[in-house]
PDB file of C-alpha atoms in Angstrom:
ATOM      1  CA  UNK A   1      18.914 -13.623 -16.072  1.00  0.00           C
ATOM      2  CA  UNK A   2      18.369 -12.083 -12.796  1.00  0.00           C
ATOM      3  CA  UNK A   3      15.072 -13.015 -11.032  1.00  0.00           C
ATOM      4  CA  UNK A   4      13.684 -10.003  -8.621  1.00  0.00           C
ATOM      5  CA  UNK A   5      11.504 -12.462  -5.418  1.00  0.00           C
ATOM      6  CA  UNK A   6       9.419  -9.666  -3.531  1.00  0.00           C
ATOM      7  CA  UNK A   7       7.980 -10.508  -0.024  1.00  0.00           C
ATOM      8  CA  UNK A   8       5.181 -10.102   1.657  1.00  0.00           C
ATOM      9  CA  UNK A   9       3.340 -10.819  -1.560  1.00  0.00           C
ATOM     10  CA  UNK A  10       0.451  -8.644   0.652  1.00  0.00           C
ATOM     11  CA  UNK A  11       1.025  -6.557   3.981  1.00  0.00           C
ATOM     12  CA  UNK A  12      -2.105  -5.294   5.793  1.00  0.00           C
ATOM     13  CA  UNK A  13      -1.256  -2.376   7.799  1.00  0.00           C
ATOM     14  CA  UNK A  14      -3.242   0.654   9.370  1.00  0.00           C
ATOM     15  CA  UNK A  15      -2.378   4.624   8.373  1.00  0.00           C
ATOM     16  CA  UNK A  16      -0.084   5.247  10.426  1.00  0.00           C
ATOM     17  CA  UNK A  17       2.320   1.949  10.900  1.00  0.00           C
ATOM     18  CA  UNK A  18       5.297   1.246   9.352  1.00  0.00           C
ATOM     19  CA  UNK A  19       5.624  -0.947   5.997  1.00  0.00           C
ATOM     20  CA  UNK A  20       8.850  -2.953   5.319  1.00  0.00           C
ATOM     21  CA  UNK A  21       8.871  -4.623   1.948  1.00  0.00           C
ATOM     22  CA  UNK A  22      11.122  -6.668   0.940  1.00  0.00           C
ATOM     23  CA  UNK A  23      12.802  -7.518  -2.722  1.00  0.00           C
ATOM     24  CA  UNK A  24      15.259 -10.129  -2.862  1.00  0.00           C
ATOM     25  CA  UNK A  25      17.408 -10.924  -6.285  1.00  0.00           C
ATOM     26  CA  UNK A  26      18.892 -14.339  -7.332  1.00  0.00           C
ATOM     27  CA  UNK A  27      21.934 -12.723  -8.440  1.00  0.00           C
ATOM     28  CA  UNK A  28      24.135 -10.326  -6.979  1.00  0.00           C
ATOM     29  CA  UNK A  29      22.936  -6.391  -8.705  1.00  0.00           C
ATOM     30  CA  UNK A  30      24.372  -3.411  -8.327  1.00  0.00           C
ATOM     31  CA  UNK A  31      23.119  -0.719  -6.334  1.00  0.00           C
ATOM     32  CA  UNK A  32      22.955   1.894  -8.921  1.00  0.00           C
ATOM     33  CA  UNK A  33      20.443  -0.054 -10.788  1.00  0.00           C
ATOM     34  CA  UNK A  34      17.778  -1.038  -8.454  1.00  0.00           C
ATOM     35  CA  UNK A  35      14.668   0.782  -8.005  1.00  0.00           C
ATOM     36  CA  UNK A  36      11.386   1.191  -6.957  1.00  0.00           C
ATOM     37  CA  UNK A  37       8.095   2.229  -8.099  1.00  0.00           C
ATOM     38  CA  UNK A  38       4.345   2.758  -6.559  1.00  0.00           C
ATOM     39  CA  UNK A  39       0.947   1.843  -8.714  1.00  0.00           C
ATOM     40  CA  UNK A  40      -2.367   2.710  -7.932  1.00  0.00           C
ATOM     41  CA  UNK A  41      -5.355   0.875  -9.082  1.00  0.00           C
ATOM     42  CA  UNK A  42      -5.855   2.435 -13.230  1.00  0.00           C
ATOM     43  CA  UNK A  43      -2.556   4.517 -12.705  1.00  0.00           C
ATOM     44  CA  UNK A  44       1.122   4.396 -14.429  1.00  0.00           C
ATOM     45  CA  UNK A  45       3.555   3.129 -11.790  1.00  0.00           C
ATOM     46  CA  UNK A  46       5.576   6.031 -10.063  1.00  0.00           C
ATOM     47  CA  UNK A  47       8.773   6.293  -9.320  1.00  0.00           C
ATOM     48  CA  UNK A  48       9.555   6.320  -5.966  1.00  0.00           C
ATOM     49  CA  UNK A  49      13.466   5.488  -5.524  1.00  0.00           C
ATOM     50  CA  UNK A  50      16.506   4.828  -7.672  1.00  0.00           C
ATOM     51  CA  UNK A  51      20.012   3.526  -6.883  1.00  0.00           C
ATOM     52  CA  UNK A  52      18.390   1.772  -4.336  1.00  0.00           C
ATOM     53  CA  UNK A  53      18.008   4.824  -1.892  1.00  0.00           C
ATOM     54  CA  UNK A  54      17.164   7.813  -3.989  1.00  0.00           C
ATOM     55  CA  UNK A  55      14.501   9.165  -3.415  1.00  0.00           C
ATOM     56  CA  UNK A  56      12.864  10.420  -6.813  1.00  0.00           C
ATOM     57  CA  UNK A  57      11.596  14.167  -7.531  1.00  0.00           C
ATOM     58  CA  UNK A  58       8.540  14.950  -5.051  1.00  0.00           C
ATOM     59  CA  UNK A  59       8.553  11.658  -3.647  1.00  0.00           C
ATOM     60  CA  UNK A  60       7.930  12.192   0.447  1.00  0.00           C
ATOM     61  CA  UNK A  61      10.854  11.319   2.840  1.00  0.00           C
ATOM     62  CA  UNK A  62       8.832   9.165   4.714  1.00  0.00           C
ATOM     63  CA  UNK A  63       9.946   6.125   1.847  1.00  0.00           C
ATOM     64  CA  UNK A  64      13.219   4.858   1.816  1.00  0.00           C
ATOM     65  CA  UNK A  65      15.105   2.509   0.546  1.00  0.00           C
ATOM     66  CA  UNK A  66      18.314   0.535   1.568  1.00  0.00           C
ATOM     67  CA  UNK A  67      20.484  -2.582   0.646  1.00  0.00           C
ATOM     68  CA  UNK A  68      23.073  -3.959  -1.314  1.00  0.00           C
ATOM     69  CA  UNK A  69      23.899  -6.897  -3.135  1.00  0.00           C
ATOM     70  CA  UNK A  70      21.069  -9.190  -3.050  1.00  0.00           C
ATOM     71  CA  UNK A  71      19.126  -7.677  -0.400  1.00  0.00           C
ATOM     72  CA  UNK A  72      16.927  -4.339  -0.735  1.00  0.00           C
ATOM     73  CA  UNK A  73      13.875  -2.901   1.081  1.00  0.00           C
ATOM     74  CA  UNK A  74      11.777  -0.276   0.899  1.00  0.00           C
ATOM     75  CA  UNK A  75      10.167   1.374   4.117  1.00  0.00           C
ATOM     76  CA  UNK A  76       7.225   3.712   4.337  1.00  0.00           C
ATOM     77  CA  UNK A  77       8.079   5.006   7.747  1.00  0.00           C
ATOM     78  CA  UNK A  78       4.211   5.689   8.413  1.00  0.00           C
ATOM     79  CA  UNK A  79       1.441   5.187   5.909  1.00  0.00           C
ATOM     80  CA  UNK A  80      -0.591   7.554   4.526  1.00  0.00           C
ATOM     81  CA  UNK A  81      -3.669   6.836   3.216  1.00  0.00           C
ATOM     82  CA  UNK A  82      -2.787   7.435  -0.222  1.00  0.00           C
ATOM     83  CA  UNK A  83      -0.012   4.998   0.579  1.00  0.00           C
ATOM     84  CA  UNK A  84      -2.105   1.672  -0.249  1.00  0.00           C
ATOM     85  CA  UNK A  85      -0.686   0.475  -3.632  1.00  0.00           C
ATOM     86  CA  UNK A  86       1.142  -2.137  -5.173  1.00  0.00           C
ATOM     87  CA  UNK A  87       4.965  -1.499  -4.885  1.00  0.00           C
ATOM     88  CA  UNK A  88       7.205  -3.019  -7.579  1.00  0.00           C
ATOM     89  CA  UNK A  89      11.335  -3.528  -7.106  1.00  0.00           C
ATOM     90  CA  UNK A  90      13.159  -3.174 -10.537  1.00  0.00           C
ATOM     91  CA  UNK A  91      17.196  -3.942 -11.703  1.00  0.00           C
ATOM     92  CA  UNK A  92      18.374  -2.868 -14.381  1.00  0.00           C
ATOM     93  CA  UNK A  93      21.127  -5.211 -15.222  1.00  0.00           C
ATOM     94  CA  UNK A  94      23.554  -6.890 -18.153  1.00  0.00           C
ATOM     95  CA  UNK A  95      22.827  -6.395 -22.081  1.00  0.00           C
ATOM     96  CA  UNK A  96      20.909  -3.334 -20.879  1.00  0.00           C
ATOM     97  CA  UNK A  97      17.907  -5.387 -19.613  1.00  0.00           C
ATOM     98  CA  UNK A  98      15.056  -5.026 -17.000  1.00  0.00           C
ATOM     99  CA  UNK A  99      13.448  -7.456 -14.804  1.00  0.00           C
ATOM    100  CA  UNK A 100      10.723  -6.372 -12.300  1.00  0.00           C
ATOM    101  CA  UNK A 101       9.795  -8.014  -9.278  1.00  0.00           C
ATOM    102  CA  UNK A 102       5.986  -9.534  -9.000  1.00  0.00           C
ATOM    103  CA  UNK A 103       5.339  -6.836  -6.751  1.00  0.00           C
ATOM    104  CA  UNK A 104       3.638  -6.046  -3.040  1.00  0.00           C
ATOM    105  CA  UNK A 105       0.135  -5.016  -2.545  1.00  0.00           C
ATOM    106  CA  UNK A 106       0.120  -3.003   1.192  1.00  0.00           C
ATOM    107  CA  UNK A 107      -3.704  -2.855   1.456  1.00  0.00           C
ATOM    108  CA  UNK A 108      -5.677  -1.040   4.551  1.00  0.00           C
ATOM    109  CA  UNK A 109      -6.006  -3.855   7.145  1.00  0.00           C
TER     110      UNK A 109
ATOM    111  CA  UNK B   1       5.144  19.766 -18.364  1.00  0.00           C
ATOM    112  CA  UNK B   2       6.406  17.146 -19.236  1.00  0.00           C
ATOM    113  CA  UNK B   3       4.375  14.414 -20.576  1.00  0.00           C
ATOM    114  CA  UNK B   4       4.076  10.851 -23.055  1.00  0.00           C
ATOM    115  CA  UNK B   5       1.007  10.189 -24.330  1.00  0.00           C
ATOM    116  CA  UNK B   6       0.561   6.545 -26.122  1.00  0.00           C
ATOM    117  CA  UNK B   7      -2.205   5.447 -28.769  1.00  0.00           C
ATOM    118  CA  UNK B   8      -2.277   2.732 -31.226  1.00  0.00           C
ATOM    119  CA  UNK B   9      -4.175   0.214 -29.432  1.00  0.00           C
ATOM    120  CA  UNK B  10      -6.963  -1.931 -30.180  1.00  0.00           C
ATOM    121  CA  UNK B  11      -8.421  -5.272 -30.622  1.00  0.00           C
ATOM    122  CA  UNK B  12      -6.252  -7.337 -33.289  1.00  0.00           C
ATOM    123  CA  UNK B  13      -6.993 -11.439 -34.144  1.00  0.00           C
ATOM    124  CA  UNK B  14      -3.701 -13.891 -32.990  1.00  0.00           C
ATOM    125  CA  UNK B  15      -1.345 -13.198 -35.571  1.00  0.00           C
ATOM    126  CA  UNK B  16      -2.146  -9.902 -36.747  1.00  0.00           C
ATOM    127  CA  UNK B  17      -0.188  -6.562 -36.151  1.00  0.00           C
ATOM    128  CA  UNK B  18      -0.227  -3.138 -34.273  1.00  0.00           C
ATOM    129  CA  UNK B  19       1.951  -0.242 -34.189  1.00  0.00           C
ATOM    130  CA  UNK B  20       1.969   1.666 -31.551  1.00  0.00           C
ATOM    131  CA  UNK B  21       2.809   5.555 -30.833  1.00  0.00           C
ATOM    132  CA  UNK B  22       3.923   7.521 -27.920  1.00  0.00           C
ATOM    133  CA  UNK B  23       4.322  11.133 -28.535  1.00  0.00           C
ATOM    134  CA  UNK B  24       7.100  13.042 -25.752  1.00  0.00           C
ATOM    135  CA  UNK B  25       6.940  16.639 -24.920  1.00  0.00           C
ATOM    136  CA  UNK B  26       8.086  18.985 -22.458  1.00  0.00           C
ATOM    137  CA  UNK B  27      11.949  17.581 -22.305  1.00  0.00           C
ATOM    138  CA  UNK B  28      14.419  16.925 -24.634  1.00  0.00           C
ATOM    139  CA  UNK B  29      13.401  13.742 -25.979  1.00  0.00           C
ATOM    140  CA  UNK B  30      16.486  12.444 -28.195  1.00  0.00           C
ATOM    141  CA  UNK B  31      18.430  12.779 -24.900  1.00  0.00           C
ATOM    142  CA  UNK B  32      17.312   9.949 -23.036  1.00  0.00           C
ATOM    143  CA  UNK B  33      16.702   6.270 -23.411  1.00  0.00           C
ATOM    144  CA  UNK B  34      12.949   5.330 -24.281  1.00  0.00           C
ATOM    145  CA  UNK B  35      11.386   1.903 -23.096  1.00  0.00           C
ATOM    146  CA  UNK B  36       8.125   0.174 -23.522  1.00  0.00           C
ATOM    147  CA  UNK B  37       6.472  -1.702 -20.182  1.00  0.00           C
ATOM    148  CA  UNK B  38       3.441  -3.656 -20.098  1.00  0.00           C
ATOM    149  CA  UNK B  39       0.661  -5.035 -17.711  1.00  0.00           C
ATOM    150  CA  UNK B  40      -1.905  -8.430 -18.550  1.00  0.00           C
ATOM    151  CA  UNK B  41      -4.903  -7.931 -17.067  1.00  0.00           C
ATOM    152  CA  UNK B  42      -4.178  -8.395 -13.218  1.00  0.00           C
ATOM    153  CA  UNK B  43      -0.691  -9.021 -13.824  1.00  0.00           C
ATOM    154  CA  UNK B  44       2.580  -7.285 -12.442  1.00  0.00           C
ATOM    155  CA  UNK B  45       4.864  -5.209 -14.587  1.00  0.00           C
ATOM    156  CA  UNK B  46       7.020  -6.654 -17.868  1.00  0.00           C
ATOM    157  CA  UNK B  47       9.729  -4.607 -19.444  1.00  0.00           C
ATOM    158  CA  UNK B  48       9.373  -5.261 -23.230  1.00  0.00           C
ATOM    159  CA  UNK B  49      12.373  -3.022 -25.386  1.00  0.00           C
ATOM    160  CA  UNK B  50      14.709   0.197 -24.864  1.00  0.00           C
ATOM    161  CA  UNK B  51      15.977   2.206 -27.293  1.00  0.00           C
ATOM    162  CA  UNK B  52      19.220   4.043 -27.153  1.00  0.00           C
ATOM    163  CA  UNK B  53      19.080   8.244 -27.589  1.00  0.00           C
ATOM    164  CA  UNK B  54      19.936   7.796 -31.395  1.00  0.00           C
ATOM    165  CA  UNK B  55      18.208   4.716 -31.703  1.00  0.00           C
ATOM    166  CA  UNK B  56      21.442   2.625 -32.316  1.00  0.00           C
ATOM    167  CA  UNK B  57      20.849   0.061 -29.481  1.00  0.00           C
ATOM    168  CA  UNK B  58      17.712  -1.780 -29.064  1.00  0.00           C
ATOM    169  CA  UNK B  59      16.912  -4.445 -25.983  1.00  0.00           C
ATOM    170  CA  UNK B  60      14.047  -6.934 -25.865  1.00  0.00           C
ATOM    171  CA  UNK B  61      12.532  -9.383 -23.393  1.00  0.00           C
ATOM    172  CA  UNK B  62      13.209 -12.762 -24.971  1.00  0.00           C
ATOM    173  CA  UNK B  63       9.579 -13.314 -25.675  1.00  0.00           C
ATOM    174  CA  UNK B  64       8.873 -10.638 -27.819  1.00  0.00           C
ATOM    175  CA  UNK B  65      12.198 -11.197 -30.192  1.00  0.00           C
ATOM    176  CA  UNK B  66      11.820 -11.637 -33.612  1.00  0.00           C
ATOM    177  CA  UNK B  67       8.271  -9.958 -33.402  1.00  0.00           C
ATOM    178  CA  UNK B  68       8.052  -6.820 -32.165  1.00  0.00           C
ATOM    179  CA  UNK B  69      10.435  -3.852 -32.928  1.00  0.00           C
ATOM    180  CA  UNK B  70      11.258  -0.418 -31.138  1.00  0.00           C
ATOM    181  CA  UNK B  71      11.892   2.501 -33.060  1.00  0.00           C
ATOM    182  CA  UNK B  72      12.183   6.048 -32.734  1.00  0.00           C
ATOM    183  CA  UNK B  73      11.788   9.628 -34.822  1.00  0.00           C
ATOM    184  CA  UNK B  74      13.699  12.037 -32.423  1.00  0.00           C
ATOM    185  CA  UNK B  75      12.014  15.009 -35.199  1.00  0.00           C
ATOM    186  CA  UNK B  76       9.031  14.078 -33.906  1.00  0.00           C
ATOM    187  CA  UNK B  77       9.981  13.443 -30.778  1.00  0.00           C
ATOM    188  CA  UNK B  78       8.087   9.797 -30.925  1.00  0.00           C
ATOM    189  CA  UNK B  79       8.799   6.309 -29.717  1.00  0.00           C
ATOM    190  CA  UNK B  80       7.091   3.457 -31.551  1.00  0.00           C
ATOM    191  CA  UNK B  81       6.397  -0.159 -30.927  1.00  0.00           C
ATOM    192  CA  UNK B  82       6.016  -2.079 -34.274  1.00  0.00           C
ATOM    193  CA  UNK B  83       4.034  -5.265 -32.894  1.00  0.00           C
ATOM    194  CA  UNK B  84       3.625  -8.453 -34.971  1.00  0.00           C
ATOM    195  CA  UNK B  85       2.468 -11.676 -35.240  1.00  0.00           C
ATOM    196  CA  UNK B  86       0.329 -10.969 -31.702  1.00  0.00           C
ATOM    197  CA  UNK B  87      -0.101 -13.753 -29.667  1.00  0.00           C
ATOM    198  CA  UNK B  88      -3.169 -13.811 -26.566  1.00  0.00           C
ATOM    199  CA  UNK B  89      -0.578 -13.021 -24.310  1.00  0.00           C
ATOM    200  CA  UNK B  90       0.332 -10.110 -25.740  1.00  0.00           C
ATOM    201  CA  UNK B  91      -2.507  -8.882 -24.366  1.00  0.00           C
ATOM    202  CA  UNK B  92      -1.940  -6.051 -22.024  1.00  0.00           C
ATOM    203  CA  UNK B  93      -1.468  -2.352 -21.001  1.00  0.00           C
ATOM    204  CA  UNK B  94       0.869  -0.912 -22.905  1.00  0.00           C
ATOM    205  CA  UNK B  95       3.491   2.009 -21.655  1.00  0.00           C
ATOM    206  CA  UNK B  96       5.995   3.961 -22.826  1.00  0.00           C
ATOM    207  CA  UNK B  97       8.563   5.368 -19.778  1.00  0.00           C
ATOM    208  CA  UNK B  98      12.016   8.283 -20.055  1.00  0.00           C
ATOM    209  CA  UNK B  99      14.591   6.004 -18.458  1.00  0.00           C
ATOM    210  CA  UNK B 100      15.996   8.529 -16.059  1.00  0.00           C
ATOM    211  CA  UNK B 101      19.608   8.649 -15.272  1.00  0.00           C
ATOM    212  CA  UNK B 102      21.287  10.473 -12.751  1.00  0.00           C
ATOM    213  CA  UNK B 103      24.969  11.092 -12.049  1.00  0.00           C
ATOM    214  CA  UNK B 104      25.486  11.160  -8.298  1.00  0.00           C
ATOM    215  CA  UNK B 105      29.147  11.004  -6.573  1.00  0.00           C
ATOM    216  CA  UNK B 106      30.685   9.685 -10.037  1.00  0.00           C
ATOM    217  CA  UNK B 107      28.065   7.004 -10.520  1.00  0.00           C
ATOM    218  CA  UNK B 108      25.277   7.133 -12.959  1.00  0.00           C
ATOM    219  CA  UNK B 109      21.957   5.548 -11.341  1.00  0.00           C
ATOM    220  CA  UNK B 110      18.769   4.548 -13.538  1.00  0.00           C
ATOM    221  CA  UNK B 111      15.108   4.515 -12.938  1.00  0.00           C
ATOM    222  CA  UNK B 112      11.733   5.154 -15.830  1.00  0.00           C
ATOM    223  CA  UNK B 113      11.067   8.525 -14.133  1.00  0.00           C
ATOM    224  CA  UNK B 114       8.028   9.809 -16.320  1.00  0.00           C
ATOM    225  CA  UNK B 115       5.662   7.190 -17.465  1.00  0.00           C
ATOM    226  CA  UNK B 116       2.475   7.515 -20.264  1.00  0.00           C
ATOM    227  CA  UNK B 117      -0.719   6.629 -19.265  1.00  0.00           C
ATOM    228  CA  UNK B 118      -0.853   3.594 -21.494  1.00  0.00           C
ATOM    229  CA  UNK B 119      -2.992   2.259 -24.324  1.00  0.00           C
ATOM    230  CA  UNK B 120      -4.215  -1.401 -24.299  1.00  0.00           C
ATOM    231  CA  UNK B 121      -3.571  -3.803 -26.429  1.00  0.00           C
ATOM    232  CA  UNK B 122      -6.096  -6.957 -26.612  1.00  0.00           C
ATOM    233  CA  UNK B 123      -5.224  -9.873 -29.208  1.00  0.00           C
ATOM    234  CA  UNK B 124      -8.796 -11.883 -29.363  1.00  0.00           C
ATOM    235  CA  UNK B 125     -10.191 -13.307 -32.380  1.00  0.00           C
TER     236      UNK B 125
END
């Protein structure tokens, strides 16, 4: 079973600055099935980017994703305030299974 | 528009059972795969089951084998959760999510791309 590690577990940042977050996997998984999704506070998640760098319908180009292999990130090139939300990684890997990461809460320093 | 819209929920005593519903509309619902996701109280996502477009392949987290079953009535263009023998931490917000899938430059790519707004679930005697 692959297990998704996602660091900072919190990142206190200003509208305006750049967020890096970072989702590491114990096992090698392939780029087409790693993704990422935004949740608000009483909300569904969203999703934000697919096969690791897709952005999703609507979603703003100001997030991004990159990284292969075991490595992936997820950048919010300047925050908005509607930004601040906890920020999930996600494979999709063997036997058709799902693991999500424990998440990163960016929160308004 | 396209929407899910779960029910079902409630309070249920440790060991009892709950079904739960989530109705699709706006898309063509027997075309994709269907999942179930929850959240405990303060807790981070869990994936729980997917079901295949024709309901022929069904996935589970290991801790919810044996006891809870997804199904799905593509007529009715509904996904079910058949939940039994509840433990505490069952407890959560349930949701039912379209796994999206995209072909792109000869690869397909995967992602729950339109989520319900979940129903909760709390196992309490």
């Amino acid at each position: 079973e692959i297990v998704l590690t996602q660091s900072p577990g919190t990142l206190s940042l200003s509208p305006g600055e750049r967020a890096t977050l970072s989702c590491r996997a114990s096992q090698s998984v392939s780029s087409s099935y790693l993704a990422w999704y935004q949740q608000k506070p009483g909300q569904a998640p969203r999703l934000l980017i697919y096969g690791a760098s897709s952005r999703a319908t609507g979603i703003p180009d100001r997030f991004s994703g990159s990284g292969s292999g075991t490595d992936f990130t997820l950048t919010i090139s300047r925050l908005e305030p509607e930004d601040f939300a906890v920020y999930y990684c996600q494979q999709y890997g063997s036997s058709s299974l799902f693991t999500f990461g424990p998440g990163t809460k960016v929160d308004i320093k | 528009e396209v929407q899910l819209v779960e029910s079902g929920g409630g309070l249920v005593q440790p060991g009892g059972s709950l079904r739960l519903s989530c109705a699709a509309s706006g898309f063509t619902f027997s075309s994709y795969w269907m999942s179930w996701v929850r959240q405990a109280p303060g807790k981070g996502l869990e994936w729980v089951a997917n079901i295949k477009q024709d309901g022929s392949e069904k996935y589970y987290v290991d801790s919810v084998k044996g006891r809870f079953t997804i199904s799905r009535d593509n007529a009715k263009n509904s996904l079910y959760l058949q939940m039994n023998s509840l433990r505490a931490e069952d407890t959560a917000v349930y949701y039912c999510a379209r796994l999206g899938q995209w072909l792109e430059g000869g690869y397909y790519y995967y992602g729950m791309d339109v989520w319900g707004q979940g129903t909760t679930v709390t196992v309490s005697s």
